[in-house]
Coordinates of N, CA, C and O and ligand atoms in Angstrom, one line a residue:
X259 N -15.4 -29.4 -27.7 CA -14.3 -28.6 -28.4 C -14.0 -27.3 -27.8 O -12.8 -27.0 -27.5
X260 N -15.0 -26.6 -27.4 CA -14.8 -25.3 -26.7 C -14.1 -25.4 -25.4 O -13.2 -24.7 -25.1
X261 N -14.6 -26.5 -24.6 CA -14.0 -26.7 -23.3 C -12.5 -27.0 -23.4 O -11.7 -26.5 -22.6
X262 N -12.2 -27.8 -24.4 CA -10.8 -28.2 -24.6 C -9.9 -27.0 -24.8 O -8.8 -26.9 -24.2
X263 N -10.4 -26.0 -25.6 CA -9.6 -24.8 -25.9 C -9.4 -24.0 -24.6 O -8.3 -23.6 -24.3
X264 N -10.4 -24.0 -23.8 CA -10.3 -23.2 -22.6 C -9.3 -23.8 -21.6 O -8.5 -23.1 -21.0
X265 N -9.3 -25.1 -21.5 CA -8.4 -25.8 -20.6 C -6.9 -25.7 -21.1 O -6.0 -25.6 -20.3
X266 N -6.8 -25.6 -22.4 CA -5.5 -25.5 -23.0 C -4.9 -24.2 -22.7 O -3.7 -24.0 -22.4
X267 N -5.7 -23.1 -22.7 CA -5.3 -21.8 -22.6 C -4.8 -21.4 -21.2 O -3.8 -20.7 -21.0
X268 N -5.6 -21.9 -20.2 CA -5.3 -21.5 -18.8 C -3.9 -21.8 -18.2 O -3.4 -20.9 -17.6
X269 N -3.3 -22.9 -18.5 CA -1.9 -23.1 -17.9 C -0.9 -22.1 -18.4 O -0.1 -21.6 -17.6
X270 N -1.1 -21.7 -19.7 CA -0.2 -20.7 -20.3 C -0.3 -19.4 -19.5 O 0.7 -18.7 -19.1
X271 N -1.5 -19.0 -19.2 CA -1.8 -17.7 -18.5 C -1.1 -17.8 -17.1 O -0.5 -16.9 -16.6
X272 N -1.3 -18.9 -16.4 CA -0.8 -19.1 -15.1 C 0.7 -18.9 -15.1 O 1.3 -18.2 -14.2
X273 N 1.5 -19.4 -16.1 CA 2.9 -19.3 -16.2 C 3.3 -17.8 -16.2 O 4.2 -17.4 -15.5
X274 N 2.6 -17.1 -17.0 CA 2.8 -15.6 -17.2 C 2.7 -14.9 -15.9 O 3.5 -14.1 -15.5
X275 N 1.6 -15.2 -15.2 CA 1.3 -14.6 -13.9 C 2.4 -14.9 -12.9 O 2.9 -14.0 -12.2
X276 N 2.9 -16.1 -12.8 CA 3.9 -16.5 -11.9 C 5.2 -15.7 -12.2 O 5.8 -15.2 -11.3
X277 N 5.5 -15.6 -13.5 CA 6.7 -14.9 -13.9 C 6.7 -13.5 -13.4 O 7.7 -13.0 -12.9
X278 N 5.6 -12.8 -13.7 CA 5.5 -11.3 -13.4 C 5.4 -11.0 -11.9 O 5.8 -9.9 -11.5
X279 N 4.9 -11.9 -11.1 CA 4.8 -11.6 -9.7 C 5.9 -12.1 -8.9 O 5.9 -12.0 -7.6
X280 N 6.9 -12.8 -9.5 CA 8.0 -13.4 -8.7 C 8.8 -12.2 -8.0 O 9.0 -11.2 -8.6
X281 N 9.2 -12.4 -6.7 CA 9.9 -11.4 -6.0 C 11.3 -11.3 -6.5 O 12.0 -12.2 -6.8
X282 N 11.7 -10.0 -6.6 CA 13.1 -9.7 -7.0 C 14.1 -10.0 -5.9 O 13.8 -9.5 -4.7
X283 N 15.1 -10.8 -6.1 CA 16.0 -11.0 -5.0 C 16.7 -9.7 -4.6 O 17.1 -8.9 -5.5
X284 N 16.9 -9.5 -3.3 CA 17.6 -8.3 -2.8 C 19.1 -8.4 -3.0 O 19.7 -9.4 -2.9
X285 N 19.7 -7.2 -3.2 CA 21.2 -7.1 -3.3 C 21.8 -7.4 -1.9 O 21.1 -7.3 -0.9
X286 N 23.1 -7.6 -1.9 CA 23.8 -7.9 -0.6 C 23.6 -6.8 0.4 O 23.4 -7.0 1.6
X287 N 23.8 -5.5 -0.1 CA 23.7 -4.4 0.9 C 22.3 -3.7 0.9 O 22.2 -2.5 1.1
X288 N 21.3 -4.4 0.5 CA 19.9 -3.9 0.5 C 19.4 -3.3 1.8 O 19.9 -3.8 2.9
X289 N 18.6 -2.3 1.8 CA 18.0 -1.7 3.0 C 17.2 -2.7 3.8 O 16.4 -3.4 3.2
X290 N 17.5 -2.8 5.1 CA 16.7 -3.8 5.9 C 15.7 -3.1 6.8 O 14.8 -3.7 7.3
X291 N 15.9 -1.8 7.0 CA 15.0 -1.1 7.8 C 14.5 0.2 7.2 O 15.1 0.7 6.2
X292 N 13.6 0.9 7.8 CA 13.1 2.2 7.3 C 14.3 3.2 7.4 O 14.4 4.1 6.6
X293 N 15.1 3.1 8.4 CA 16.2 3.9 8.6 C 17.2 3.8 7.4 O 17.7 4.8 6.9
X294 N 17.4 2.6 7.0 CA 18.3 2.3 5.8 C 17.7 2.9 4.6 O 18.4 3.6 3.8
X295 N 16.4 2.7 4.4 CA 15.7 3.2 3.2 C 15.7 4.7 3.2 O 16.0 5.4 2.1
X296 N 15.6 5.3 4.3 CA 15.6 6.8 4.5 C 17.0 7.3 4.1 O 17.1 8.3 3.3
X297 N 18.0 6.7 4.6 CA 19.4 7.1 4.3 C 19.7 7.0 2.8 O 20.3 7.9 2.1
X298 N 19.2 5.9 2.2 CA 19.4 5.6 0.8 C 18.7 6.7 -0.1 O 19.3 7.2 -1.0
X299 N 17.5 7.0 0.3 CA 16.7 8.0 -0.4 C 17.4 9.4 -0.3 O 17.3 10.2 -1.2
X300 N 18.0 9.7 0.9 CA 18.7 11.0 1.1 C 19.9 11.1 0.1 O 20.1 12.1 -0.5
X301 N 20.6 9.9 0.0 CA 21.8 9.9 -0.9 C 21.4 10.1 -2.3 O 22.0 10.8 -3.1
X302 N 20.2 9.6 -2.7 CA 19.7 9.7 -4.0 C 19.3 11.1 -4.4 O 19.7 11.7 -5.4
X303 N 18.6 11.8 -3.5 CA 18.2 13.2 -3.8 C 19.3 14.1 -3.6 O 19.4 15.2 -4.3
X304 N 20.3 13.8 -2.8 CA 21.5 14.6 -2.7 C 22.2 14.6 -4.0 O 22.7 15.7 -4.5
X305 N 22.3 13.5 -4.7 CA 22.9 13.4 -6.0 C 22.1 14.2 -7.0 O 22.6 15.0 -7.8
X306 N 20.8 14.0 -6.9 CA 19.8 14.7 -7.8 C 19.9 16.2 -7.8 O 20.0 16.9 -8.8
X307 N 20.0 16.7 -6.5 CA 20.0 18.2 -6.3 C 21.4 18.7 -6.9 O 21.4 19.8 -7.5
X308 N 22.4 18.0 -6.7 CA 23.7 18.5 -7.2 C 23.8 18.4 -8.7 O 24.3 19.3 -9.4
X309 N 23.2 17.4 -9.3 CA 23.1 17.3 -10.8 C 22.3 18.4 -11.4 O 22.6 19.0 -12.4
X310 N 21.2 18.7 -10.7 CA 20.3 19.8 -11.1 C 21.0 21.1 -11.0 O 20.8 22.0 -11.9
X311 N 21.8 21.3 -10.0 CA 22.5 22.6 -9.8 C 23.5 22.8 -11.0 O 23.7 24.0 -11.4
X312 N 24.0 21.7 -11.6 CA 24.9 21.9 -12.8 C 24.0 22.1 -14.0 O 24.5 22.8 -15.0
X313 N 22.8 21.6 -14.1 CA 22.0 21.7 -15.3 C 21.2 23.1 -15.4 O 21.0 23.5 -16.5
X314 N 20.9 23.6 -14.3 CA 20.0 24.8 -14.3 C 20.6 26.0 -15.0 O 19.9 26.7 -15.8
X315 N 21.9 26.3 -14.9 CA 22.5 27.5 -15.6 C 22.3 27.3 -17.2 O 22.0 28.3 -17.8
X316 N 22.4 26.1 -17.7 CA 22.1 25.9 -19.1 C 20.7 26.2 -19.5 O 20.4 26.8 -20.5
X317 N 19.8 25.8 -18.6 CA 18.4 26.0 -18.9 C 18.1 27.6 -18.9 O 17.4 28.1 -19.7
X318 N 18.8 28.2 -17.9 CA 18.6 29.7 -17.8 C 19.1 30.4 -19.1 O 18.5 31.3 -19.6
X319 N 20.3 30.0 -19.5 CA 21.0 30.6 -20.7 C 20.1 30.4 -21.9 O 20.1 31.2 -22.8
X320 N 19.4 29.3 -22.0 CA 18.6 29.0 -23.2 C 17.2 29.6 -23.2 O 16.5 29.6 -24.2
X321 N 16.8 30.2 -22.0 CA 15.5 30.8 -21.9 C 15.6 32.2 -22.5 O 16.6 32.9 -22.5
X322 N 14.5 32.6 -23.2 CA 14.4 34.0 -23.8 C 13.6 34.9 -22.9 O 14.0 36.1 -22.8
X323 N 12.5 34.4 -22.3 CA 11.7 35.3 -21.5 C 12.4 35.7 -20.2 O 13.1 34.9 -19.5
X324 N 12.4 37.0 -19.9 CA 13.0 37.5 -18.7 C 12.4 36.9 -17.4 O 13.1 36.6 -16.5
X325 N 11.1 36.7 -17.5 CA 10.4 36.1 -16.3 C 10.9 34.7 -16.0 O 11.1 34.3 -14.9
X326 N 11.1 34.0 -17.1 CA 11.6 32.6 -17.0 C 13.0 32.6 -16.5 O 13.4 31.8 -15.6
X327 N 13.8 33.4 -17.0 CA 15.2 33.5 -16.6 C 15.3 33.8 -15.1 O 16.1 33.2 -14.3
X328 N 14.5 34.8 -14.7 CA 14.5 35.2 -13.2 C 14.0 34.0 -12.4 O 14.6 33.8 -11.3
X329 N 13.0 33.3 -12.8 CA 12.5 32.2 -12.1 C 13.5 31.1 -11.9 O 13.7 30.5 -10.8
X330 N 14.3 30.8 -13.0 CA 15.3 29.8 -12.9 C 16.5 30.3 -12.0 O 17.0 29.5 -11.2
X331 N 16.8 31.5 -12.2 CA 17.9 32.1 -11.4 C 17.6 32.0 -9.9 O 18.4 31.6 -9.1
X332 N 16.3 32.3 -9.5 CA 15.9 32.2 -8.1 C 16.0 30.8 -7.6 O 16.5 30.5 -6.5
X333 N 15.7 29.8 -8.5 CA 15.7 28.4 -8.1 C 17.1 27.9 -8.0 O 17.3 26.9 -7.3
X334 N 18.0 28.5 -8.7 CA 19.4 28.1 -8.6 C 19.9 28.3 -7.1 O 20.4 27.5 -6.5
X335 N 19.6 29.5 -6.6 CA 19.9 29.9 -5.3 C 19.2 29.0 -4.3 O 19.8 28.5 -3.3
X336 N 17.9 28.7 -4.5 CA 17.2 27.8 -3.6 C 17.8 26.4 -3.6 O 17.9 25.8 -2.6
X337 N 18.2 25.9 -4.8 CA 18.7 24.6 -4.9 C 20.0 24.4 -4.2 O 20.3 23.4 -3.6
X338 N 20.8 25.5 -4.1 CA 22.1 25.5 -3.3 C 21.7 25.3 -1.9 O 22.3 24.5 -1.1
X339 N 20.6 25.9 -1.5 CA 20.1 25.7 -0.1 C 19.6 24.3 0.1 O 19.7 23.8 1.2
X340 N 19.0 23.7 -0.9 CA 18.5 22.3 -0.8 C 19.7 21.3 -0.5 O 19.5 20.4 0.3
X341 N 20.8 21.6 -1.2 CA 22.0 20.8 -1.0 C 22.4 20.9 0.5 O 22.7 19.9 1.2
X342 N 22.5 22.2 0.9 CA 22.9 22.4 2.3 C 22.0 21.8 3.3 O 22.5 21.2 4.3
X343 N 20.7 21.9 3.1 CA 19.7 21.3 4.0 C 19.9 19.7 4.1 O 19.8 19.1 5.2
X344 N 20.2 19.1 2.9 CA 20.4 17.7 2.9 C 21.7 17.3 3.7 O 21.7 16.4 4.5
X345 N 22.7 18.2 3.6 CA 23.9 18.0 4.4 C 23.6 18.1 5.9 O 24.2 17.3 6.7
X346 N 22.7 19.0 6.3 CA 22.2 19.1 7.7 C 21.6 17.8 8.1 O 21.7 17.4 9.2
X347 N 20.8 17.2 7.2 CA 20.1 16.0 7.5 C 21.1 14.8 7.8 O 20.9 14.1 8.8
X348 N 22.1 14.7 6.9 CA 23.1 13.7 7.2 C 23.8 13.9 8.5 O 24.0 13.0 9.3
X349 N 24.1 15.2 8.8 CA 24.7 15.5 10.0 C 23.9 15.1 11.2 O 24.4 14.6 12.2
X350 N 22.6 15.5 11.1 CA 21.7 15.1 12.2 C 21.6 13.6 12.5 O 21.3 13.2 13.6
X351 N 21.8 12.9 11.4 CA 21.7 11.4 11.5 C 23.1 10.8 11.9 O 23.2 9.6 12.2
X352 N 24.1 11.7 12.0 CA 25.4 11.2 12.4 C 26.1 10.5 11.2 O 26.9 9.6 11.5
X353 N 25.7 10.8 10.0 CA 26.2 10.1 8.8 C 27.0 11.1 7.9 O 26.7 12.3 8.0
X354 N 27.9 10.6 7.1 CA 28.6 11.4 6.2 C 27.7 11.6 5.0 O 27.0 10.7 4.5
X355 N 27.7 12.9 4.5 CA 26.9 13.2 3.3 C 27.5 12.5 2.1 O 28.6 12.7 1.8
X356 N 26.7 11.7 1.5 CA 27.1 10.8 0.4 C 26.1 10.9 -0.7 O 24.9 10.9 -0.4
X357 N 26.6 11.0 -2.0 CA 25.6 11.1 -3.1 C 25.6 9.7 -3.8 O 26.7 9.1 -4.0
X358 N 24.4 9.3 -4.2 CA 24.3 8.1 -5.0 C 23.5 8.4 -6.2 O 22.4 9.0 -6.1
X359 N 24.0 8.0 -7.4 CA 23.4 8.3 -8.7 C 21.8 8.1 -8.7 O 21.4 7.0 -8.4
X360 N 21.1 9.1 -9.0 CA 19.6 9.0 -9.1 C 19.3 8.9 -10.6 O 19.4 9.8 -11.4
X361 N 18.9 7.7 -11.0 CA 18.6 7.4 -12.4 C 17.4 8.2 -12.9 O 17.3 8.6 -14.0
X362 N 16.4 8.4 -12.0 CA 15.2 9.2 -12.4 C 15.6 10.6 -12.7 O 15.2 11.1 -13.8
X363 N 16.4 11.3 -11.9 CA 16.8 12.7 -12.2 C 17.7 12.7 -13.5 O 17.6 13.6 -14.3
X364 N 18.6 11.7 -13.6 CA 19.4 11.7 -14.8 C 18.5 11.6 -16.1 O 18.8 12.3 -17.0
X365 N 17.5 10.8 -16.0 CA 16.5 10.7 -17.1 C 15.8 12.0 -17.4 O 15.7 12.4 -18.6
X366 N 15.4 12.7 -16.4 CA 14.7 14.0 -16.5 C 15.6 15.0 -17.1 O 15.2 15.8 -17.9
X367 N 16.9 15.0 -16.7 CA 17.8 16.0 -17.2 C 18.2 15.7 -18.6 O 18.4 16.6 -19.4
X368 N 18.3 14.4 -19.0 CA 18.6 14.0 -20.4 C 17.5 14.5 -21.3 O 17.7 15.0 -22.4
X369 N 16.2 14.4 -20.8 CA 15.1 14.8 -21.5 C 15.1 16.3 -21.7 O 14.8 16.8 -22.8
X370 N 15.5 17.0 -20.7 CA 15.6 18.5 -20.7 C 16.6 18.9 -21.8 O 16.4 19.9 -22.5
X371 N 17.7 18.2 -21.8 CA 18.8 18.5 -22.8 C 18.2 18.3 -24.2 O 18.5 19.1 -25.1
X372 N 17.5 17.2 -24.4 CA 17.0 16.9 -25.8 C 16.0 18.0 -26.2 O 15.9 18.4 -27.4
X373 N 15.2 18.5 -25.2 CA 14.2 19.5 -25.5 C 14.9 20.8 -26.1 O 14.4 21.4 -27.1
X374 N 16.0 21.1 -25.6 CA 16.8 22.3 -26.1 C 17.1 22.1 -27.6 O 17.0 23.0 -28.4
X375 N 17.6 20.9 -27.8 CA 18.0 20.6 -29.2 C 16.9 20.5 -30.2 O 17.0 20.7 -31.4
X376 N 15.7 20.1 -29.6 CA 14.5 19.9 -30.5 C 13.6 21.1 -30.6 O 12.5 21.0 -31.2
X377 N 14.0 22.3 -30.1 CA 13.2 23.5 -30.2 C 14.0 24.7 -30.7 O 15.2 24.8 -30.3
X378 N 13.4 25.5 -31.4 CA 14.0 26.8 -31.9 C 14.0 27.7 -30.7 O 13.0 27.8 -29.9
X379 N 15.1 28.5 -30.5 CA 15.1 29.4 -29.4 C 14.0 30.4 -29.5 O 13.5 30.8 -30.6
X380 N 13.4 30.9 -28.3 CA 12.3 31.8 -28.3 C 11.2 31.2 -27.5 O 11.4 30.3 -26.6
X381 N 9.9 31.6 -27.8 CA 8.8 31.1 -27.0 C 8.6 29.6 -27.0 O 8.2 29.1 -26.0
X382 N 8.9 28.9 -28.1 CA 8.7 27.5 -28.2 C 9.7 26.8 -27.2 O 9.3 25.9 -26.4
X383 N 11.0 27.2 -27.3 CA 12.0 26.6 -26.5 C 11.7 26.9 -25.0 O 11.8 26.1 -24.1
X384 N 11.2 28.1 -24.7 CA 10.8 28.5 -23.4 C 9.7 27.6 -22.8 O 9.8 27.1 -21.7
X385 N 8.7 27.3 -23.7 CA 7.7 26.4 -23.3 C 8.2 25.0 -23.0 O 7.8 24.3 -22.0
X386 N 9.2 24.6 -23.8 CA 9.8 23.3 -23.6 C 10.6 23.2 -22.3 O 10.6 22.2 -21.5
X387 N 11.3 24.3 -22.0 CA 12.1 24.4 -20.7 C 11.2 24.4 -19.5 O 11.5 23.7 -18.6
X388 N 10.1 25.1 -19.6 CA 9.1 25.0 -18.5 C 8.6 23.6 -18.3 O 8.5 23.1 -17.1
X389 N 8.3 22.9 -19.4 CA 7.8 21.6 -19.3 C 8.8 20.7 -18.6 O 8.5 19.9 -17.7
X390 N 10.1 20.8 -19.0 CA 11.1 19.9 -18.4 C 11.3 20.3 -17.0 O 11.5 19.4 -16.1
X391 N 11.4 21.6 -16.7 CA 11.6 22.1 -15.3 C 10.5 21.6 -14.4 O 10.7 21.2 -13.2
X392 N 9.2 21.6 -14.9 CA 8.1 21.2 -14.0 C 8.2 19.7 -13.7 O 7.8 19.3 -12.6
X393 N 8.6 18.9 -14.7 CA 8.8 17.5 -14.4 C 9.8 17.3 -13.3 O 9.6 16.4 -12.4
X394 N 10.9 18.0 -13.3 CA 11.9 17.9 -12.3 C 11.3 18.3 -10.9 O 11.4 17.6 -10.0
X395 N 10.5 19.4 -10.9 CA 9.9 19.9 -9.7 C 9.0 18.9 -9.1 O 8.9 18.6 -7.9
X396 N 8.2 18.3 -10.0 CA 7.2 17.3 -9.5 C 7.9 16.1 -9.0 O 7.5 15.5 -8.0
X397 N 9.0 15.7 -9.6 CA 9.8 14.6 -9.0 C 10.3 15.0 -7.6 O 10.3 14.1 -6.7
X398 N 10.8 16.2 -7.5 CA 11.3 16.6 -6.2 C 10.2 16.7 -5.2 O 10.4 16.3 -4.0
X399 N 9.1 17.2 -5.6 CA 7.9 17.3 -4.6 C 7.6 15.9 -4.1 O 7.4 15.7 -2.9
X400 N 7.5 14.9 -5.0 CA 7.2 13.5 -4.6 C 8.2 13.0 -3.7 O 7.9 12.4 -2.7
X401 N 9.5 13.2 -4.0 CA 10.6 12.7 -3.2 C 10.6 13.3 -1.8 O 10.7 12.6 -0.8
X402 N 10.5 14.7 -1.8 CA 10.6 15.3 -0.4 C 9.3 15.0 0.4 O 9.4 14.9 1.6
X403 N 8.2 14.8 -0.3 CA 7.0 14.4 0.4 C 7.2 13.0 1.1 O 6.9 12.8 2.3
X404 N 7.8 12.1 0.4 CA 8.1 10.8 0.9 C 9.1 10.8 2.1 O 9.0 10.2 3.1
X405 N 10.2 11.6 1.8 CA 11.3 11.7 2.8 C 10.7 12.3 4.1 O 11.1 11.9 5.2
X406 N 9.9 13.3 4.0 CA 9.3 14.0 5.2 C 8.4 13.0 5.9 O 8.5 12.9 7.2
X407 N 7.7 12.1 5.2 CA 6.8 11.1 5.9 C 7.7 10.1 6.6 O 7.4 9.7 7.7
X408 N 8.8 9.7 6.0 CA 9.8 8.8 6.6 C 10.4 9.4 7.9 O 10.4 8.8 9.0
X409 N 10.8 10.7 7.8 CA 11.4 11.4 8.9 C 10.4 11.5 10.1 O 10.8 11.4 11.2
X410 N 9.1 11.7 9.7 CA 8.1 11.8 10.8 C 8.0 10.5 11.5 O 8.0 10.5 12.8
X411 N 7.9 9.4 10.8 CA 7.8 8.1 11.4 C 9.0 7.8 12.3 O 8.9 7.2 13.4
X412 N 10.2 8.1 11.7 CA 11.4 7.8 12.4 C 11.7 8.9 13.6 O 12.7 8.7 14.2
X413 N 10.9 9.9 13.7 CA 11.0 10.9 14.7 C 12.3 11.7 14.6 O 13.0 12.0 15.6
X414 N 12.7 11.9 13.3 CA 14.0 12.7 13.0 C 13.5 14.1 12.8 O 13.4 14.6 11.7
X415 N 13.3 14.8 13.9 CA 12.7 16.2 13.9 C 13.6 17.2 13.1 O 13.0 18.0 12.3
X416 N 14.9 17.1 13.3 CA 15.8 18.1 12.6 C 15.7 17.9 11.1 O 15.6 18.8 10.3
X417 N 15.7 16.6 10.7 CA 15.6 16.3 9.2 C 14.2 16.7 8.7 O 14.1 17.3 7.7
X418 N 13.2 16.4 9.5 CA 11.8 16.7 9.1 C 11.6 18.2 8.8 O 11.1 18.6 7.8
X419 N 12.2 19.1 9.7 CA 12.1 20.5 9.5 C 12.8 20.9 8.2 O 12.2 21.7 7.4
X420 N 14.0 20.4 8.0 CA 14.7 20.8 6.7 C 14.0 20.3 5.5 O 13.9 21.0 4.5
X421 N 13.5 19.1 5.5 CA 12.8 18.5 4.4 C 11.5 19.2 4.0 O 11.2 19.4 2.8
X422 N 10.8 19.6 5.0 CA 9.6 20.4 4.8 C 9.8 21.8 4.2 O 9.1 22.3 3.4
X423 N 10.9 22.4 4.7 CA 11.3 23.7 4.1 C 11.6 23.6 2.7 O 11.2 24.4 1.9
X424 N 12.3 22.6 2.3 CA 12.7 22.4 0.9 C 11.4 22.0 0.1 O 11.2 22.6 -1.0
X425 N 10.6 21.2 0.6 CA 9.3 20.8 -0.1 C 8.5 22.0 -0.4 O 8.0 22.1 -1.5
X426 N 8.4 22.9 0.5 CA 7.7 24.2 0.3 C 8.3 25.0 -0.8 O 7.5 25.5 -1.7
X427 N 9.6 25.1 -0.9 CA 10.2 25.8 -2.0 C 10.0 25.1 -3.4 O 9.9 25.8 -4.4
X428 N 10.0 23.8 -3.4 CA 9.8 23.1 -4.6 C 8.4 23.4 -5.1 O 8.2 23.6 -6.3
X429 N 7.4 23.4 -4.2 CA 6.0 23.6 -4.6 C 5.9 25.1 -5.1 O 5.2 25.3 -6.1
X430 N 6.5 26.0 -4.4 CA 6.4 27.4 -4.9 C 7.0 27.6 -6.2 O 6.5 28.3 -7.1
X431 N 8.1 26.9 -6.5 CA 8.8 27.0 -7.8 C 7.9 26.5 -8.9 O 7.8 27.1 -9.9
X432 N 7.3 25.4 -8.6 CA 6.4 24.8 -9.6 C 5.2 25.7 -9.9 O 4.9 25.9 -11.0
X433 N 4.7 26.4 -8.8 CA 3.6 27.3 -9.0 C 4.0 28.5 -9.9 O 3.3 29.0 -10.7
X434 N 5.3 29.0 -9.6 CA 5.8 30.1 -10.3 C 6.0 29.8 -11.8 O 5.6 30.6 -12.7
X435 N 6.4 28.5 -12.1 CA 6.6 28.1 -13.5 C 5.3 28.1 -14.2 O 5.2 28.4 -15.4
X436 N 4.2 27.6 -13.5 CA 2.9 27.6 -14.1 C 2.4 29.0 -14.4 O 1.9 29.2 -15.5
X437 N 2.7 29.9 -13.5 CA 2.3 31.3 -13.7 C 3.1 31.9 -15.0 O 2.5 32.5 -15.8
X438 N 4.4 31.6 -15.0 CA 5.1 32.1 -16.2 C 4.6 31.5 -17.5 O 4.4 32.3 -18.5
X439 N 4.3 30.3 -17.5 CA 3.7 29.6 -18.6 C 2.4 30.2 -19.0 O 2.1 30.5 -20.2
X440 N 1.5 30.4 -18.0 CA 0.2 31.0 -18.3 C 0.3 32.4 -18.8 O -0.5 32.8 -19.7
X441 N 1.1 33.2 -18.2 CA 1.1 34.6 -18.5 C 1.6 35.0 -19.9 O 1.0 35.7 -20.7
X442 N 2.8 34.5 -20.2 CA 3.3 34.9 -21.5 C 4.0 33.9 -22.4 O 4.6 34.3 -23.4
X443 N 3.9 32.7 -22.1 CA 4.7 31.8 -22.9 C 3.8 30.9 -23.8 O 3.9 30.9 -25.0
X444 N 2.9 30.1 -23.2 CA 2.1 29.2 -24.0 C 1.3 29.9 -25.1 O 1.2 29.3 -26.2
X445 N 0.8 31.1 -24.9 CA 0.1 31.7 -25.9 C 1.0 32.1 -27.1 O 0.7 32.0 -28.3
X446 N 2.2 32.6 -26.8 CA 3.1 33.0 -27.8 C 3.6 31.8 -28.6 O 3.8 31.9 -29.8
X447 N 3.9 30.7 -27.9 CA 4.4 29.5 -28.5 C 3.4 29.0 -29.6 O 3.8 28.3 -30.6
X448 N 2.1 29.3 -29.4 CA 1.1 28.8 -30.3 C 1.1 29.7 -31.6 O 0.8 29.3 -32.6
Ligands
FE2_543 FE1 15.5 21.0 -5.0
FE2_544 FE1 13.6 22.1 -7.4

């Protein structure tokens, strides 16, 4: 009786495994090389940086802490530079700068918008803004880390230099946000 149950169960399991591990068919214009993938990822983050540039002033306006306002203001200027550096990358590759919608950044920015609606202005909203901003920075750090690794393998030195400069600024911004949160926000929000 027990053996029968076991043999009955295993085919069902097998079907599930086959379904979940099946390869996704590639689109017609799918990337075929690391060069293609690198260019696609550049288009993605180019869109993301531009979208962020539009969202940051709202975050700054909603912040109450002067330290947080200053940190966001600084990063608006840096983000303008990130857009320019990406344009330099496209130029170095001999490609036209093109933006492709980044679903991940859209999601992060949507979440940031909801946080504003879901928090009272003041220390609590500030804590929410920092949380949302740090998620964005972490996403950018991951993205620029990958892009720099690609540029290194592809020996795209000009791109690599620009990507590493931006990566450094994203990391510094993240650290600054942690400092702002530690010094005067999280304790007040409680
Ligand atoms: Fe950036
Ligand atoms: Fe950033």
